[in-house]
Amino acid sequence: MAVLLEDIVKSVEQLLKLISKKSQEQPYVDPTLDPVLLVPGIAGSILNAVDDKTGKTERVWVRILGADHEFRDKVWSRFDPATGKTVNLDADTHIEVPQDRYGLYAIDTLDPDMVLGSDCVYYFHDMIVELIKWGYQEGTTLFGFGYDFRQSNRFQETIDRLASKLESVYTASGGRKITIISHSMGGLLTKCFMSLHSDIFEKYVKTWIAIAAPFRGAPGYISSSFLNGVSFVEGWEQNFFISKWSMQQLLLECPSIYELMACLDFKWEHIPLLEIWREKCDSDGNATITLESYPPAETIAIFREALSTNKVSYDGADISVPFNVDILKWANETRKLLSSAKVPNQIKFYNIYGTSYKTPHSVCYGSEHAPISDLRKLPTLEAKYIYVDGDGTVPMESAKADGLRAEARVGVPGGHRGILCDRHVFRILKHWLKADHDPFYNPVNDYVILPSAFDMESLKTKGLQVTSLKEEWEIIGEDEKESEENMTERKPLVGSVSVARRGGGSVGDKSVQEEAHATVIVHPQNDGKKHVELNAVSISASA
């Protein structure tokens, strides 16, 4: 959203607070709320390494000091096709997820020292704080489910733990059915569980809300992760974190990553491609340069050749870590399971997906002037992306295509992890959770503000970026007492605001121009509701 539009919305929200005469809320416990279980995505749970000989427990994800070394030593693993489990290279170590604070500690703030200050490690924290403000209580109506995200989304141990968690949450809340709020790959885990154990799911779950779930995969993100690894932070913070190469070696042995590849049977609007500028020589030594494009089904041969000589050194030995065909077979079975999942009739499903962020979709290596002759060089090259709309990680097209019976699907402008602390998401959740009431609510002197619509579009044309926004609220309170004559003459109150900015900040700089105009309409109260509309547009141009 353009900066000026953001300022306008914040100003209107402050105005709404004045209109509603709503005092600052204090935390309280609402005994009427149904329990909520938060389920994170990949890399979204704290992991501890436990020494089987001494019992010593050491935090290995996320940690700061010695992060990369301990990650390679304690978290690197190999896939066992006989069991479907990813097993530590260190045979004397196993991975556990801490269960403190009813499972919330492991998914709250992943950075133990808050050195990084990035949303990749500042995870469910804001949502947990917000839920507590609404009246949720840890251990009674608010819980978390962290898990070993290296494993498959249908890994039996994880599925069994989730079944036990649902039962314990149901019991702790006094027999109330649960709302699951999943993020990212947590949506695939939830969907797998629902497919495998629909009876248990129906017994304990009332509502499932998926946020930023890669239902049809995250093609660009996963392709470059296989070939180049992934960095969770940028800039100077990388010095405290896991290197891209170390992460790549882990991901190549993780079934969960293979399960995030592009779905082959999905009808993509734009087929995700792996493109390579190739140089080939004929028998006479004549070189030709062509751009080769591979759809998802044909990328496997490229991955296998590109990673055929990939090795890691561990405990004095070289270990081959190629593209793992056994994991691919396992992941294909998982995708079949996901495609057959159905929401039980008594359960409500909602889908929130991110929009307005450039999201990798197709990946390209090399160029016409710097072609590639040896595919084994791909892991050393930087990928270039063709972007689509999404949350920066998951294409909107993938996140929307849940294949389920949904009560609602809502797109919210936001990044893949940042969306978890987005104020629009909080409004939506509060409404769906029926937490937008207060047991001490007094309609005589208090009001409740509910969002009822949100829509934003952005268009670039001829050097201009035009962003339009429509947002609506309902202020619920006691009907205003008026005479019949006044009621027939009531008209909406209409106000407008315009703001402008010139220059990029320095004196005399006119390179950036931006204007925003907004109209606010406050409709007369009717049936205890006062409807408020905001229509705004911003136009920005760079010289």
Coordinates of C-alpha atoms in Angstrom, one line a residue:
M1 CA 0.0 0.0 0.0
A2 CA 1.3 3.5 -0.8
V3 CA 2.6 5.4 2.2
L4 CA 0.0 8.2 2.0
L5 CA -2.9 5.7 1.8
E6 CA -1.5 4.0 4.9
D7 CA -1.5 7.3 6.7
I8 CA -5.0 8.1 5.7
V9 CA -6.3 4.7 6.9
K10 CA -4.6 5.2 10.3
S11 CA -6.1 8.6 10.6
V12 CA -9.6 7.3 9.9
E13 CA -9.1 4.5 12.4
Q14 CA -8.2 7.1 15.0
L15 CA -11.4 9.0 14.0
L16 CA -13.4 5.8 14.5
K17 CA -12.1 5.4 18.0
L18 CA -13.3 8.9 18.8
I19 CA -16.7 8.3 17.1
S20 CA -17.1 5.1 19.1
K21 CA -16.0 6.6 22.4
K22 CA -14.3 3.3 23.1
S23 CA -11.9 3.3 26.1
Q24 CA -8.6 1.5 26.0
E25 CA -9.2 -2.2 26.4
Q26 CA -7.6 -4.0 29.3
P27 CA -6.8 -7.7 29.1
Y28 CA -9.4 -10.0 30.6
V29 CA -10.4 -13.6 30.3
D30 CA -13.5 -14.4 28.3
P31 CA -14.9 -17.7 29.4
T32 CA -17.2 -18.0 26.4
L33 CA -14.4 -18.3 23.8
D34 CA -13.7 -21.5 22.0
P35 CA -10.0 -22.7 22.2
V36 CA -7.5 -21.8 19.5
L37 CA -4.5 -23.9 18.4
L38 CA -1.8 -22.2 16.5
V39 CA 0.1 -24.4 14.0
P40 CA 3.3 -22.9 12.4
G41 CA 4.9 -23.5 9.0
I42 CA 8.4 -24.6 7.9
A43 CA 11.2 -23.3 10.2
G44 CA 8.5 -22.0 12.5
S45 CA 9.2 -24.0 15.6
I46 CA 12.1 -23.9 18.0
L47 CA 14.2 -27.1 17.8
N48 CA 16.4 -28.5 20.6
A49 CA 19.0 -31.2 20.1
V50 CA 19.1 -33.8 22.9
D51 CA 22.2 -35.8 23.5
D52 CA 21.0 -39.4 24.0
K53 CA 24.0 -40.3 26.1
T54 CA 24.1 -37.4 28.5
G55 CA 20.5 -36.0 28.2
K56 CA 21.9 -32.6 27.6
T57 CA 19.6 -30.3 25.7
E58 CA 20.9 -27.6 23.4
R59 CA 18.9 -25.1 21.3
V60 CA 19.8 -25.5 17.6
W61 CA 17.0 -23.6 15.8
V62 CA 17.0 -20.7 16.1
R63 CA 20.3 -19.8 17.9
I64 CA 22.8 -17.0 17.5
L65 CA 26.3 -17.8 18.8
G66 CA 27.8 -20.7 16.8
A67 CA 24.5 -21.0 14.8
D68 CA 25.9 -22.3 11.6
H69 CA 28.3 -24.8 13.2
E70 CA 25.8 -26.2 15.6
F71 CA 23.2 -26.4 12.8
R72 CA 25.5 -28.5 10.6
D73 CA 26.6 -30.6 13.6
K74 CA 23.2 -31.3 15.2
V75 CA 20.4 -30.7 12.6
W76 CA 21.9 -32.1 9.3
S77 CA 20.1 -35.3 8.5
R78 CA 19.5 -38.1 6.0
F79 CA 16.1 -39.5 4.8
D80 CA 15.3 -43.1 5.6
P81 CA 13.0 -44.4 2.8
A82 CA 12.1 -47.4 4.9
T83 CA 10.5 -45.3 7.6
G84 CA 9.9 -42.0 5.9
K85 CA 11.8 -40.3 8.6
T86 CA 14.7 -37.8 8.3
V87 CA 17.3 -38.9 10.8
N88 CA 20.2 -36.9 12.3
L89 CA 23.6 -37.5 10.9
D90 CA 24.7 -37.5 14.6
A91 CA 23.4 -40.9 15.7
D92 CA 23.6 -39.9 19.3
T93 CA 21.4 -36.9 19.0
H94 CA 17.6 -36.5 18.4
I95 CA 15.5 -33.4 17.9
E96 CA 12.8 -32.2 20.2
V97 CA 10.4 -29.3 20.2
P98 CA 10.0 -27.5 23.6
Q99 CA 6.4 -27.7 25.1
D100 CA 6.7 -24.8 27.5
R101 CA 3.6 -22.5 27.8
Y102 CA 1.3 -25.1 26.4
G103 CA 3.2 -25.2 23.1
L104 CA 3.3 -21.5 22.6
Y105 CA 6.9 -20.9 23.6
A106 CA 8.2 -22.8 20.6
I107 CA 6.3 -20.7 18.0
D108 CA 6.3 -17.2 19.7
T109 CA 9.6 -15.4 19.3
L110 CA 12.2 -17.8 17.7
D111 CA 15.2 -15.5 18.3
P112 CA 16.4 -16.3 21.8
D113 CA 18.1 -12.9 22.2
M114 CA 16.1 -10.7 19.8
V115 CA 19.3 -9.8 18.0
L116 CA 17.9 -10.0 14.5
G117 CA 14.6 -8.2 14.9
S118 CA 13.3 -9.8 11.7
D119 CA 9.8 -11.1 11.1
C120 CA 11.3 -14.5 10.2
V121 CA 12.2 -15.0 13.9
Y122 CA 9.6 -12.7 15.4
Y123 CA 6.9 -15.2 14.6
F124 CA 3.4 -15.7 16.2
H125 CA 4.2 -13.2 19.0
D126 CA 2.0 -10.4 17.9
M127 CA -1.0 -12.7 17.2
I128 CA -0.6 -14.3 20.7
V129 CA -0.5 -10.9 22.3
E130 CA -3.6 -9.9 20.3
L131 CA -5.5 -13.0 21.2
I132 CA -4.8 -12.5 24.9
K133 CA -6.2 -9.0 24.6
W134 CA -9.4 -10.4 23.2
G135 CA -9.8 -12.7 26.3
Y136 CA -7.9 -15.8 25.4
Q137 CA -5.9 -17.5 28.1
E138 CA -2.8 -19.6 27.7
G139 CA -3.5 -23.2 28.7
T140 CA -7.2 -22.8 28.7
T141 CA -8.2 -21.3 25.4
L142 CA -4.9 -20.7 23.7
F143 CA -2.3 -23.3 22.7
G144 CA 0.5 -23.9 20.2
F145 CA 1.7 -26.9 18.2
G146 CA 5.4 -26.8 17.3
Y147 CA 6.9 -29.8 15.4
D148 CA 10.0 -31.0 13.7
F149 CA 9.5 -29.2 10.3
R150 CA 12.2 -31.3 8.6
Q151 CA 9.8 -34.3 8.5
S152 CA 7.0 -35.0 6.0
N153 CA 3.6 -33.5 6.6
R154 CA 2.2 -37.0 6.9
F155 CA 5.0 -38.3 9.2
Q156 CA 3.4 -40.7 11.6
E157 CA 5.0 -39.3 14.8
T158 CA 3.9 -35.8 14.0
I159 CA 0.3 -36.9 13.1
D160 CA 0.1 -38.9 16.4
R161 CA 1.3 -35.9 18.4
L162 CA -1.3 -33.6 16.7
A163 CA -4.0 -36.1 17.5
S164 CA -2.9 -36.1 21.2
K165 CA -2.7 -32.3 21.2
L166 CA -6.3 -31.9 19.9
E167 CA -7.6 -34.2 22.6
S168 CA -5.6 -32.4 25.3
V169 CA -6.8 -29.0 24.2
Y170 CA -10.4 -30.2 24.0
T171 CA -10.1 -31.5 27.6
A172 CA -8.3 -28.4 29.0
S173 CA -11.0 -26.1 27.6
G174 CA -13.8 -28.0 29.2
G175 CA -14.9 -29.9 26.1
R176 CA -15.1 -27.0 23.7
K177 CA -14.3 -27.7 20.0
I178 CA -11.2 -26.1 18.7
T179 CA -10.3 -23.4 16.1
I180 CA -7.0 -24.3 14.3
I181 CA -5.1 -21.3 12.9
S182 CA -2.3 -22.6 10.6
H183 CA 0.4 -20.6 8.9
S184 CA 2.2 -21.6 5.6
M185 CA 3.2 -25.3 5.6
G186 CA 1.1 -25.7 8.8
G187 CA -1.8 -25.7 6.4
L188 CA -0.5 -28.7 4.6
L189 CA 0.1 -30.5 7.9
T190 CA -3.5 -29.7 8.9
K191 CA -4.9 -30.9 5.6
C192 CA -2.9 -34.1 5.8
F193 CA -4.2 -34.8 9.2
M194 CA -7.8 -34.0 8.1
S195 CA -7.4 -36.5 5.3
L196 CA -5.9 -39.3 7.4
H197 CA -8.1 -38.8 10.5
S198 CA -11.3 -37.1 9.5
D199 CA -13.1 -38.7 12.4
I200 CA -10.7 -37.3 15.0
F201 CA -10.7 -33.9 13.2
E202 CA -14.5 -33.8 13.2
K203 CA -14.6 -34.8 16.9
Y204 CA -12.4 -32.0 18.2
V205 CA -12.3 -29.2 15.6
K206 CA -14.9 -26.6 15.0
T207 CA -13.1 -24.2 12.6
W208 CA -9.9 -24.2 10.6
I209 CA -8.4 -20.9 9.4
A210 CA -5.4 -21.3 7.0
I211 CA -3.1 -18.3 6.5
A212 CA -0.6 -18.1 3.6
A213 CA -0.8 -21.8 2.9
P214 CA 1.1 -23.1 -0.2
F215 CA -1.8 -25.5 -1.2
R216 CA -0.4 -25.9 -4.7
G217 CA 3.3 -25.4 -3.9
A218 CA 5.7 -22.5 -3.9
P219 CA 7.5 -23.2 -7.3
G220 CA 10.0 -20.4 -7.5
Y221 CA 11.0 -20.5 -3.9
I222 CA 11.5 -24.2 -3.8
S223 CA 13.4 -24.5 -7.1
S224 CA 16.0 -21.9 -6.0
S225 CA 16.1 -23.5 -2.5
F226 CA 17.1 -26.9 -4.0
L227 CA 19.8 -25.3 -6.2
N228 CA 21.0 -22.4 -4.1
G229 CA 19.7 -22.8 -0.6
V230 CA 17.7 -20.1 1.2
S231 CA 18.6 -17.2 3.5
F232 CA 16.0 -16.3 6.1
V233 CA 17.5 -12.9 6.8
E234 CA 19.4 -10.3 4.7
G235 CA 22.2 -7.9 5.3
W236 CA 24.4 -7.9 8.4
E237 CA 22.1 -10.2 10.3
Q238 CA 23.3 -13.1 8.1
N239 CA 26.5 -13.1 10.2
F240 CA 24.5 -14.4 13.1
F241 CA 22.5 -16.9 11.2
I242 CA 22.6 -20.1 9.1
S243 CA 24.4 -19.9 5.7
K244 CA 22.4 -20.5 2.5
W245 CA 24.7 -23.4 1.7
S246 CA 24.1 -25.1 5.2
M247 CA 20.4 -24.7 4.8
Q248 CA 20.5 -26.1 1.3
Q249 CA 22.2 -29.3 2.5
L250 CA 19.4 -29.8 5.1
L251 CA 16.6 -29.1 2.7
L252 CA 17.8 -31.6 0.2
E253 CA 17.0 -34.3 2.8
C254 CA 13.7 -32.9 4.0
P255 CA 10.5 -34.5 2.8
S256 CA 8.6 -31.3 3.8
I257 CA 10.4 -29.3 1.2
Y258 CA 9.7 -31.8 -1.6
E259 CA 6.0 -31.6 -0.6
L260 CA 6.1 -27.8 -1.4
M261 CA 7.1 -28.4 -5.0
A262 CA 4.7 -27.3 -7.7
C263 CA 1.6 -29.5 -8.0
L264 CA 1.8 -31.3 -11.4
D265 CA -1.9 -31.8 -11.9
F266 CA -2.9 -28.2 -11.0
K267 CA -4.0 -26.0 -13.9
W268 CA -1.7 -23.0 -13.4
E269 CA -2.7 -19.8 -15.1
H270 CA 1.0 -19.3 -15.8
I271 CA 3.0 -22.6 -15.7
P272 CA 6.0 -22.2 -13.4
L273 CA 9.2 -22.8 -15.4
L274 CA 12.8 -23.5 -14.8
E275 CA 14.7 -21.7 -17.6
I276 CA 18.3 -22.0 -18.5
W277 CA 20.4 -20.3 -21.1
R278 CA 22.4 -23.3 -22.4
E279 CA 25.5 -23.4 -24.6
K280 CA 26.0 -26.6 -26.5
C281 CA 28.6 -27.7 -29.1
D282 CA 28.1 -30.0 -32.0
S283 CA 30.6 -32.5 -33.3
D284 CA 32.4 -29.9 -35.3
G285 CA 32.8 -27.7 -32.2
N286 CA 30.3 -25.1 -33.3
A287 CA 28.5 -23.5 -30.3
T288 CA 24.8 -22.7 -30.1
I289 CA 23.1 -20.7 -27.4
T290 CA 19.4 -21.3 -26.6
L291 CA 17.0 -20.6 -23.8
E292 CA 15.6 -23.9 -22.6
S293 CA 12.3 -23.9 -20.6
Y294 CA 11.3 -26.8 -18.4
P295 CA 7.8 -27.2 -16.8
P296 CA 7.6 -28.8 -13.3
A297 CA 7.5 -32.4 -14.5
E298 CA 10.7 -31.9 -16.5
T299 CA 12.7 -30.1 -13.9
I300 CA 13.6 -33.3 -12.0
A301 CA 16.2 -34.3 -14.6
I302 CA 17.8 -30.8 -14.2
F303 CA 17.9 -31.0 -10.4
R304 CA 19.4 -34.5 -10.5
E305 CA 22.2 -33.5 -12.9
A306 CA 22.9 -30.1 -11.2
L307 CA 23.2 -31.8 -7.8
S308 CA 24.8 -35.0 -8.9
T309 CA 28.2 -34.2 -7.3
N310 CA 26.9 -32.3 -4.3
K311 CA 28.7 -33.4 -1.1
V312 CA 29.1 -32.4 2.5
S313 CA 31.9 -33.2 4.9
Y314 CA 30.7 -34.6 8.2
D315 CA 32.8 -36.2 11.0
G316 CA 35.8 -36.6 8.6
A317 CA 33.9 -38.2 5.8
D318 CA 32.4 -37.0 2.5
I319 CA 28.7 -37.7 2.2
S320 CA 26.9 -37.4 -1.1
V321 CA 23.8 -35.2 -1.0
P322 CA 22.2 -35.3 -4.4
F323 CA 18.6 -34.5 -5.3
N324 CA 16.8 -37.3 -3.5
V325 CA 14.5 -39.4 -5.7
D326 CA 13.3 -41.5 -2.8
I327 CA 12.0 -38.4 -1.1
L328 CA 10.4 -37.3 -4.3
K329 CA 8.4 -40.6 -4.4
W330 CA 7.4 -40.1 -0.8
A331 CA 6.3 -36.5 -1.6
N332 CA 4.2 -37.6 -4.6
E333 CA 2.2 -39.9 -2.3
T334 CA 1.7 -37.0 0.1
R335 CA 0.3 -34.8 -2.7
K336 CA -2.1 -37.6 -3.6
L337 CA -3.3 -37.6 0.0
L338 CA -3.7 -33.8 0.0
S339 CA -5.7 -33.8 -3.2
S340 CA -8.2 -36.2 -1.7
A341 CA -8.8 -34.2 1.5
K342 CA -12.3 -33.0 2.3
V343 CA -13.6 -30.7 5.1
P344 CA -16.1 -32.6 7.3
N345 CA -19.6 -31.2 7.0
Q346 CA -19.8 -29.7 10.5
I347 CA -16.5 -27.9 10.2
K348 CA -16.0 -24.4 8.9
F349 CA -12.9 -23.6 6.8
Y350 CA -11.6 -20.2 6.0
N351 CA -8.6 -19.2 3.8
I352 CA -6.5 -16.0 4.2
Y353 CA -3.9 -15.5 1.5
G354 CA -1.3 -12.7 0.9
T355 CA -1.3 -10.4 -2.0
S356 CA 0.6 -7.4 -3.5
Y357 CA 4.1 -8.8 -3.1
K358 CA 6.4 -9.8 -5.9
T359 CA 6.6 -13.6 -5.6
P360 CA 9.1 -15.9 -7.4
H361 CA 7.3 -18.2 -9.8
S362 CA 9.6 -19.1 -12.7
V363 CA 13.4 -19.2 -12.2
C364 CA 16.1 -18.5 -14.8
Y365 CA 19.8 -19.2 -14.7
G366 CA 22.5 -17.7 -17.0
S367 CA 21.9 -15.2 -19.8
E368 CA 22.4 -14.9 -23.5
H369 CA 25.8 -13.4 -22.9
A370 CA 26.7 -15.8 -20.1
P371 CA 25.2 -19.2 -21.0
I372 CA 25.7 -22.4 -19.1
S373 CA 27.5 -25.4 -20.5
D374 CA 27.7 -27.5 -17.3
L375 CA 24.5 -27.9 -15.2
R376 CA 26.6 -28.8 -12.2
K377 CA 27.5 -25.1 -12.0
L378 CA 23.9 -24.1 -11.3
P379 CA 24.4 -24.2 -7.4
T380 CA 27.1 -21.5 -7.7
L381 CA 24.9 -19.1 -9.8
E382 CA 22.4 -16.5 -8.8
A383 CA 18.8 -17.1 -9.8
K384 CA 16.7 -14.6 -11.6
Y385 CA 13.0 -14.7 -11.2
I386 CA 9.8 -14.1 -13.1
Y387 CA 7.4 -12.8 -10.4
V388 CA 3.6 -13.1 -9.9
D389 CA 1.3 -11.7 -7.3
G390 CA 1.5 -13.3 -3.9
D391 CA 3.0 -12.9 -0.4
G392 CA 6.7 -12.9 -1.6
T393 CA 6.9 -16.7 -1.0
V394 CA 3.6 -18.3 -2.0
P395 CA 1.9 -17.3 -5.2
M396 CA -1.6 -16.0 -4.7
E397 CA -2.8 -18.5 -7.2
S398 CA -1.4 -21.4 -5.1
A399 CA -2.7 -20.1 -1.8
K400 CA -6.2 -19.5 -3.1
A401 CA -6.5 -23.0 -4.6
D402 CA -7.2 -25.0 -1.4
G403 CA -9.6 -27.4 -3.2
L404 CA -11.8 -27.4 -0.2
R405 CA -15.3 -26.2 0.7
A406 CA -14.6 -22.7 2.1
E407 CA -16.8 -20.3 4.0
A408 CA -14.7 -17.5 2.8
R409 CA -11.4 -16.7 1.0
V410 CA -9.9 -13.3 1.7
G411 CA -6.8 -11.7 0.2
V412 CA -4.8 -9.4 2.4
P413 CA -1.8 -7.3 1.2
G414 CA 1.1 -8.7 3.2
G415 CA 4.3 -10.6 3.2
H416 CA 4.5 -14.3 3.9
R417 CA 5.4 -14.0 7.6
G418 CA 4.5 -10.4 8.2
I419 CA 0.9 -11.2 7.5
L420 CA 0.7 -12.9 10.9
C421 CA 0.9 -9.5 12.5
D422 CA -1.2 -7.6 10.0
R423 CA -4.0 -5.5 11.5
H424 CA -6.5 -6.5 8.8
V425 CA -5.8 -10.1 9.5
F426 CA -6.4 -9.5 13.2
R427 CA -9.8 -7.8 12.4
I428 CA -10.8 -10.8 10.2
L429 CA -9.8 -13.3 12.8
K430 CA -11.6 -11.5 15.6
H431 CA -14.8 -11.5 13.7
W432 CA -14.5 -15.2 12.6
L433 CA -13.5 -16.3 16.1
K434 CA -16.6 -14.4 17.5
A435 CA -14.2 -12.6 19.8
D436 CA -15.5 -9.2 18.9
H437 CA -17.7 -9.0 22.0
D438 CA -16.9 -8.1 25.6
P439 CA -18.6 -9.8 28.6
F440 CA -18.6 -6.4 30.3
Y441 CA -20.0 -4.6 27.2
N442 CA -22.5 -1.9 27.9
P443 CA -24.3 -0.6 24.9
V444 CA -25.2 2.7 26.6
N445 CA -21.6 4.0 26.7
D446 CA -19.6 1.6 24.6
Y447 CA -19.4 0.5 21.0
V448 CA -17.8 -2.2 18.9
I449 CA -16.1 -1.6 15.5
L450 CA -16.2 -4.4 13.0
P451 CA -14.5 -4.4 9.6
S452 CA -17.1 -5.4 6.9
A453 CA -15.1 -5.0 3.7
F454 CA -11.6 -4.5 2.4
D455 CA -10.4 -4.2 -1.2
M456 CA -7.2 -2.8 -2.7
E457 CA -6.0 -2.7 -6.3
S458 CA -2.7 -1.4 -7.7
L459 CA -2.0 -0.6 -11.4
K460 CA 1.2 0.7 -13.1
T461 CA 0.8 2.6 -16.3
K462 CA 2.9 5.1 -18.2
G463 CA 5.2 5.9 -15.3
L464 CA 2.4 6.2 -12.8
Q465 CA 1.4 3.9 -10.0
V466 CA -2.3 4.1 -9.1
T467 CA -3.5 2.5 -5.9
S468 CA -7.2 2.4 -4.9
L469 CA -8.5 1.4 -1.6
K470 CA -12.0 0.7 -0.3
E471 CA -12.5 -0.2 3.4
E472 CA -15.7 -0.3 5.4
W473 CA -16.6 -0.6 9.1
E474 CA -19.7 -1.0 11.2
I475 CA -19.9 0.7 14.6
I476 CA -22.3 -1.3 16.7
G477 CA -24.0 0.4 19.6
E478 CA -27.3 1.6 21.0
D479 CA -29.7 3.2 18.5
E480 CA -29.8 7.0 18.7
K481 CA -33.2 8.3 19.9
E482 CA -34.6 10.7 17.3
S483 CA -38.0 12.0 16.3
E484 CA -39.7 10.5 13.2
E485 CA -39.2 13.8 11.4
N486 CA -35.4 13.8 12.0
M487 CA -35.2 10.1 11.0
T488 CA -36.7 10.8 7.6
E489 CA -34.3 13.7 6.9
R490 CA -31.1 12.0 8.0
K491 CA -28.4 12.0 5.4
P492 CA -24.9 10.5 5.4
L493 CA -22.1 12.7 6.6
V494 CA -19.5 13.1 3.9
G495 CA -16.0 14.3 4.5
S496 CA -12.8 14.3 2.4
V497 CA -9.1 14.6 2.9
S498 CA -6.2 15.1 0.5
V499 CA -2.5 14.8 1.2
A500 CA 0.5 15.2 -1.1
R501 CA 4.3 14.7 -1.0
R502 CA 6.9 16.1 -3.2
G503 CA 10.6 15.0 -3.5
G504 CA 12.5 12.1 -2.0
G505 CA 13.3 13.9 1.2
S506 CA 16.2 16.2 0.3
V507 CA 15.8 19.9 -0.3
G508 CA 14.8 20.7 -3.8
D509 CA 14.3 17.0 -4.8
K510 CA 11.2 16.7 -7.0
S511 CA 11.9 13.3 -8.4
V512 CA 9.1 11.7 -6.5
Q513 CA 5.5 13.0 -6.5
E514 CA 2.6 11.4 -4.7
E515 CA -0.9 12.5 -4.0
A516 CA -3.7 10.7 -2.1
H517 CA -7.4 11.6 -1.9
A518 CA -10.0 10.0 0.3
T519 CA -13.7 10.3 1.0
V520 CA -15.2 9.2 4.3
I521 CA -18.9 8.6 4.5
V522 CA -20.6 8.0 7.9
H523 CA -24.1 6.7 7.3
P524 CA -26.9 7.3 9.9
Q525 CA -27.4 4.8 12.6
N526 CA -29.8 2.0 11.8
D527 CA -30.7 -1.2 13.8
G528 CA -27.9 -0.4 16.2
K529 CA -25.3 -0.1 13.4
K530 CA -23.5 2.9 12.0
H531 CA -21.9 2.2 8.6
V532 CA -18.6 3.9 7.7
E533 CA -17.0 3.9 4.3
L534 CA -13.6 4.9 3.2
N535 CA -12.7 5.3 -0.5
A536 CA -9.2 6.4 -1.3
V537 CA -6.8 6.6 -4.2
S538 CA -3.2 7.5 -4.4
I539 CA -1.2 8.4 -7.5
S540 CA 2.6 8.4 -7.5
A541 CA 5.1 9.3 -10.2
S542 CA 8.9 9.2 -10.4
A543 CA 10.6 11.7 -12.7

